[in-house]
Short mmCIF file of C-alpha atoms in Angstrom, two decimals:
data_model
loop_
_atom_site.label_atom_id
_atom_site.label_comp_id
_atom_site.label_asym_id
_atom_site.label_seq_id
_atom_site.Cartn_x
_atom_site.Cartn_y
_atom_site.Cartn_z
CA MET A 30 9.26 -7.20 3.69
CA LEU A 31 6.29 -6.36 1.47
CA MET A 32 7.74 -3.00 0.48
CA ARG A 33 11.03 -4.66 -0.45
CA MET A 34 9.13 -7.31 -2.44
CA TYR A 35 7.24 -4.70 -4.47
CA VAL A 36 10.35 -2.58 -5.00
CA ARG A 37 12.18 -5.65 -6.38
CA TYR A 38 9.21 -6.53 -8.61
CA CYS A 39 9.05 -3.01 -10.02
CA GLU A 40 12.80 -2.83 -10.52
CA ASN A 41 12.69 -6.09 -12.50
CA ARG A 42 10.08 -4.55 -14.80
CA GLY A 43 12.05 -1.34 -15.23
CA TRP A 44 9.43 0.83 -13.51
CA GLY A 45 10.28 3.99 -11.61
CA ILE A 46 9.83 3.95 -7.82
CA LYS A 47 9.54 6.93 -5.49
CA LEU A 48 9.06 6.78 -1.73
CA ILE A 49 6.37 9.30 -0.82
CA ASP A 50 5.96 8.55 2.87
CA SER A 51 7.22 6.08 5.45
CA GLN A 52 6.21 5.77 9.11
CA PRO A 53 8.39 3.67 11.45
CA ASP A 54 6.70 1.24 13.79
CA PRO A 55 7.21 2.03 17.50
CA GLU A 56 8.59 -1.49 18.10
CA ALA A 57 10.40 -2.43 14.88
CA GLY A 58 10.15 -2.21 11.12
CA ILE A 59 7.76 -0.03 9.12
CA LYS A 60 4.25 0.83 10.22
CA SER A 61 3.18 2.17 6.82
CA ALA A 62 4.68 3.34 3.55
CA THR A 63 3.47 4.97 0.34
CA LEU A 64 5.21 4.33 -2.97
CA LEU A 65 4.68 6.01 -6.33
CA ILE A 66 5.20 3.50 -9.15
CA GLU A 67 5.65 4.84 -12.69
CA GLY A 68 5.73 2.55 -15.70
CA GLU A 69 3.73 1.08 -18.56
CA TYR A 70 0.59 -0.70 -17.28
CA ALA A 71 1.86 -0.39 -13.68
CA TYR A 72 -1.60 0.14 -12.21
CA GLY A 73 -3.13 -2.55 -14.41
CA TYR A 74 -0.76 -5.14 -13.00
CA LEU A 75 -0.48 -4.00 -9.40
CA LYS A 76 -4.18 -3.40 -8.73
CA VAL A 77 -4.68 -7.13 -8.10
CA GLU A 78 -2.27 -6.88 -5.15
CA ARG A 79 -4.85 -4.87 -3.21
CA GLY A 80 -5.82 -6.69 -0.03
CA VAL A 81 -4.52 -8.26 3.17
CA HIS A 82 -1.27 -10.25 3.13
CA ARG A 83 -0.57 -12.81 5.90
CA LEU A 84 2.92 -13.87 7.00
CA VAL A 85 3.74 -16.91 9.16
CA ARG A 86 7.32 -17.24 10.38
CA ILE A 87 9.68 -17.53 13.33
CA SER A 88 9.81 -13.89 14.30
CA PRO A 89 13.30 -12.42 14.84
CA TYR A 90 11.67 -10.13 17.40
CA ASN A 91 10.44 -13.00 19.57
CA ALA A 92 13.01 -13.93 22.22
CA ASN A 93 11.47 -17.38 22.63
CA GLY A 94 11.75 -18.25 18.93
CA LYS A 95 8.05 -18.94 18.55
CA ARG A 96 6.14 -18.99 15.30
CA GLN A 97 4.11 -15.83 14.81
CA THR A 98 1.50 -14.59 12.35
CA SER A 99 1.30 -11.00 11.14
CA PHE A 100 -0.86 -9.12 8.68
CA ALA A 101 -0.36 -6.13 6.40
CA SER A 102 -2.80 -4.31 4.16
CA VAL A 103 -1.91 -3.20 0.62
CA ASP A 104 -3.87 -0.53 -1.25
CA VAL A 105 -3.35 0.41 -4.90
CA VAL A 106 -4.85 3.48 -6.57
CA PRO A 107 -4.12 5.07 -9.97
CA GLU A 108 -2.30 8.39 -10.15
CA LEU A 109 -4.55 10.99 -11.73
CA PRO A 110 -3.46 13.94 -13.93
CA GLU A 111 -2.22 16.95 -11.97
CA ASP A 112 -5.11 19.09 -13.19
CA PHE A 113 -7.70 16.54 -12.01
CA THR A 114 -9.66 17.57 -8.92
CA VAL A 115 -12.57 16.26 -6.91
CA ASP A 116 -15.11 18.61 -5.36
CA ILE A 117 -14.29 18.46 -1.64
CA ASP A 118 -15.72 20.65 1.11
CA GLU A 119 -12.86 22.08 3.18
CA LYS A 120 -14.93 21.37 6.30
CA ASP A 121 -14.60 17.67 5.50
CA LEU A 122 -10.81 17.77 5.80
CA ARG A 123 -8.57 17.66 8.85
CA VAL A 124 -5.01 18.70 8.04
CA ASP A 125 -2.21 17.89 10.50
CA THR A 126 1.45 18.83 10.23
CA TYR A 127 4.36 16.99 11.83
CA ARG A 128 8.10 16.68 11.52
CA SER A 129 9.47 14.61 8.67
CA SER A 130 11.20 11.46 9.87
CA GLY A 131 12.91 10.04 6.78
CA ALA A 132 16.11 10.74 4.91
CA GLY A 133 16.14 13.58 2.46
CA GLY A 134 18.76 16.18 3.22
CA GLN A 135 19.46 18.94 5.69
CA HIS A 136 15.93 20.31 5.48
CA VAL A 137 14.50 17.24 7.23
CA ASN A 138 13.49 17.60 10.91
CA LYS A 139 14.00 21.37 10.93
CA THR A 140 10.40 22.26 10.11
CA ASP A 141 6.99 20.65 10.47
CA SER A 142 6.79 20.04 6.74
CA ALA A 143 5.12 16.61 6.69
CA ILE A 144 1.37 16.60 6.03
CA ARG A 145 -1.41 14.25 7.08
CA ILE A 146 -4.88 14.83 5.59
CA THR A 147 -7.97 13.01 6.87
CA HIS A 148 -11.17 13.00 4.80
CA LEU A 149 -13.70 12.89 7.62
CA PRO A 150 -16.74 11.46 5.74
CA THR A 151 -14.85 8.39 4.52
CA GLY A 152 -12.03 8.15 7.07
CA ILE A 153 -9.43 8.10 4.29
CA VAL A 154 -6.00 9.25 5.51
CA VAL A 155 -3.16 10.33 3.22
CA THR A 156 0.32 11.46 4.25
CA CYS A 157 3.33 12.93 2.48
CA GLN A 158 6.73 13.94 3.83
CA ASN A 159 8.97 13.41 0.82
CA GLU A 160 8.94 16.94 -0.63
CA ARG A 161 10.96 19.85 0.72
CA SER A 162 8.14 22.22 1.59
CA GLN A 163 4.89 21.89 3.49
CA LEU A 164 2.99 23.25 0.46
CA GLN A 165 4.51 20.63 -1.87
CA ASN A 166 3.66 17.87 0.59
CA LYS A 167 0.10 19.15 0.95
CA ASN A 168 -0.38 19.34 -2.82
CA TYR A 169 0.87 15.79 -3.25
CA ALA A 170 -1.26 14.52 -0.37
CA MET A 171 -4.31 16.11 -1.98
CA ARG A 172 -3.51 14.36 -5.26
CA MET A 173 -3.41 11.04 -3.42
CA LEU A 174 -6.73 11.86 -1.77
CA TYR A 175 -8.27 12.70 -5.16
CA SER A 176 -7.10 9.32 -6.47
CA LYS A 177 -8.65 7.42 -3.56
CA LEU A 178 -11.95 9.30 -3.79
CA TYR A 179 -12.00 8.84 -7.56
CA ALA A 180 -11.55 5.10 -7.12
CA ILE A 181 -14.64 5.16 -4.94
CA ALA A 182 -16.58 7.38 -7.31
CA VAL A 183 -16.14 5.05 -10.30
CA GLN A 184 -17.79 2.33 -8.23
CA GLU A 185 -20.58 4.53 -6.93
CA HIS A 186 -23.09 1.75 -7.51
CA LYS A 187 -21.67 0.28 -4.32
CA ASP A 188 -23.86 1.45 -1.47
CA LYS A 189 -21.23 1.37 1.28
CA ILE A 190 -17.57 2.30 1.60
CA SER A 191 -16.97 -1.12 3.16
CA ASP A 192 -18.23 -2.74 -0.06
CA ILE A 193 -15.70 -0.79 -2.09
CA THR A 194 -12.69 -1.37 0.14
CA GLY A 195 -13.34 -5.11 -0.12
CA ASP A 196 -10.76 -7.65 1.02
CA HIS A 197 -8.44 -5.22 2.79
CA SER A 198 -11.09 -3.59 4.99
CA GLN A 199 -10.37 -5.99 7.86
CA ILE A 200 -6.71 -6.79 8.59
CA THR A 201 -7.40 -10.10 10.30
CA TRP A 202 -7.19 -13.85 9.80
CA GLY A 203 -9.62 -15.05 7.15
CA SER A 204 -9.59 -11.82 5.15
CA GLN A 205 -6.21 -12.29 3.48
CA ILE A 206 -5.68 -12.59 -0.28
CA ARG A 207 -2.30 -14.30 0.08
CA ASN A 208 -0.42 -16.35 2.66
CA TYR A 209 3.36 -16.37 3.03
CA PHE A 210 4.61 -19.39 5.03
CA LEU A 211 8.25 -19.36 6.13
CA HIS A 212 7.85 -21.96 8.92
CA PRO A 213 7.63 -24.93 9.35
CA TYR A 214 7.77 -25.12 5.54
CA THR A 215 8.08 -22.49 2.81
CA LEU A 216 5.09 -21.75 0.59
CA VAL A 217 3.31 -18.71 -0.81
CA LYS A 218 -0.31 -19.34 -1.79
CA ASP A 219 -2.93 -16.99 -3.18
CA ALA A 220 -6.28 -17.46 -1.44
CA ARG A 221 -8.25 -16.18 -4.45
CA THR A 222 -6.79 -18.18 -7.32
CA GLY A 223 -5.09 -21.10 -5.57
CA PHE A 224 -1.81 -20.30 -7.35
CA GLU A 225 1.18 -21.21 -5.18
CA ILE A 226 4.99 -21.26 -5.20
CA SER A 227 7.12 -23.24 -2.73
CA ASN A 228 10.13 -20.93 -3.18
CA ALA A 229 8.98 -18.23 -0.77
CA ASN A 230 12.32 -16.44 -0.90
CA ALA A 231 11.97 -15.93 -4.65
CA VAL A 232 8.53 -14.40 -4.13
CA LEU A 233 9.83 -12.07 -1.43
CA ASP A 234 12.58 -11.12 -3.88
CA GLY A 235 9.92 -9.89 -6.32
CA ASP A 236 8.86 -12.98 -8.30
CA LEU A 237 5.18 -12.04 -8.48
CA ASP A 238 4.40 -12.66 -12.15
CA GLY A 239 2.66 -15.99 -11.52
CA PHE A 240 0.36 -14.55 -8.87
CA ILE A 241 -0.46 -11.40 -10.80
CA ASN A 242 -1.09 -13.24 -14.08
CA ALA A 243 -3.32 -15.79 -12.35
CA ALA A 244 -5.40 -13.02 -10.78
CA LEU A 245 -5.69 -11.10 -14.04
CA ASN A 246 -6.69 -14.27 -15.92
CA GLU A 247 -9.53 -14.76 -13.45
CA GLY A 248 -10.68 -11.19 -13.90
CA ILE A 249 -9.85 -10.07 -10.36
CA GLN A 250 -9.92 -6.28 -10.08
#
């Protein structure tokens, strides 16, 4: 639902969208996804969406029709130039390969081309399965890792990684930046600014301008 919401928002702004990686959940839906958004001021707007998002609804996966609460974490990092690198010790990386699971042509599922890179000192994990070759996926995953480490480096006055990751470090109740209520009433409310919209369906269809503008006006980074 969140991925669809952000895709709709970006489409409305005329930004380019590319699916880099998507992992299905064992039960239903999507466990995680990585999108590349290209457009004027895309990072400047979307960076305020970083954090935990809480959804309350009657779950279609609950046979008893009970109200359920779920959480999802959103991270936003800037894409760096292709020639930008960060000094990383190879011993600090664990590189795993696995079979691509998404659509993409006849090459998919024939080779272990998907890449997962774990930066051991920070625990940062990046994955890519969108490109045709293992080398292309590894190069793109490394670029994502550079971006995440760079985002940490520019805030090096922070003394702990947990300080830098901020609101989305704990995906639990009380840590969310925004609540989406679909039952027993409809309301989307931002926990940081207090901005709210009763038309939850419009928000889930990509109407995020009010929330993003309110956060930017309050100087939320």
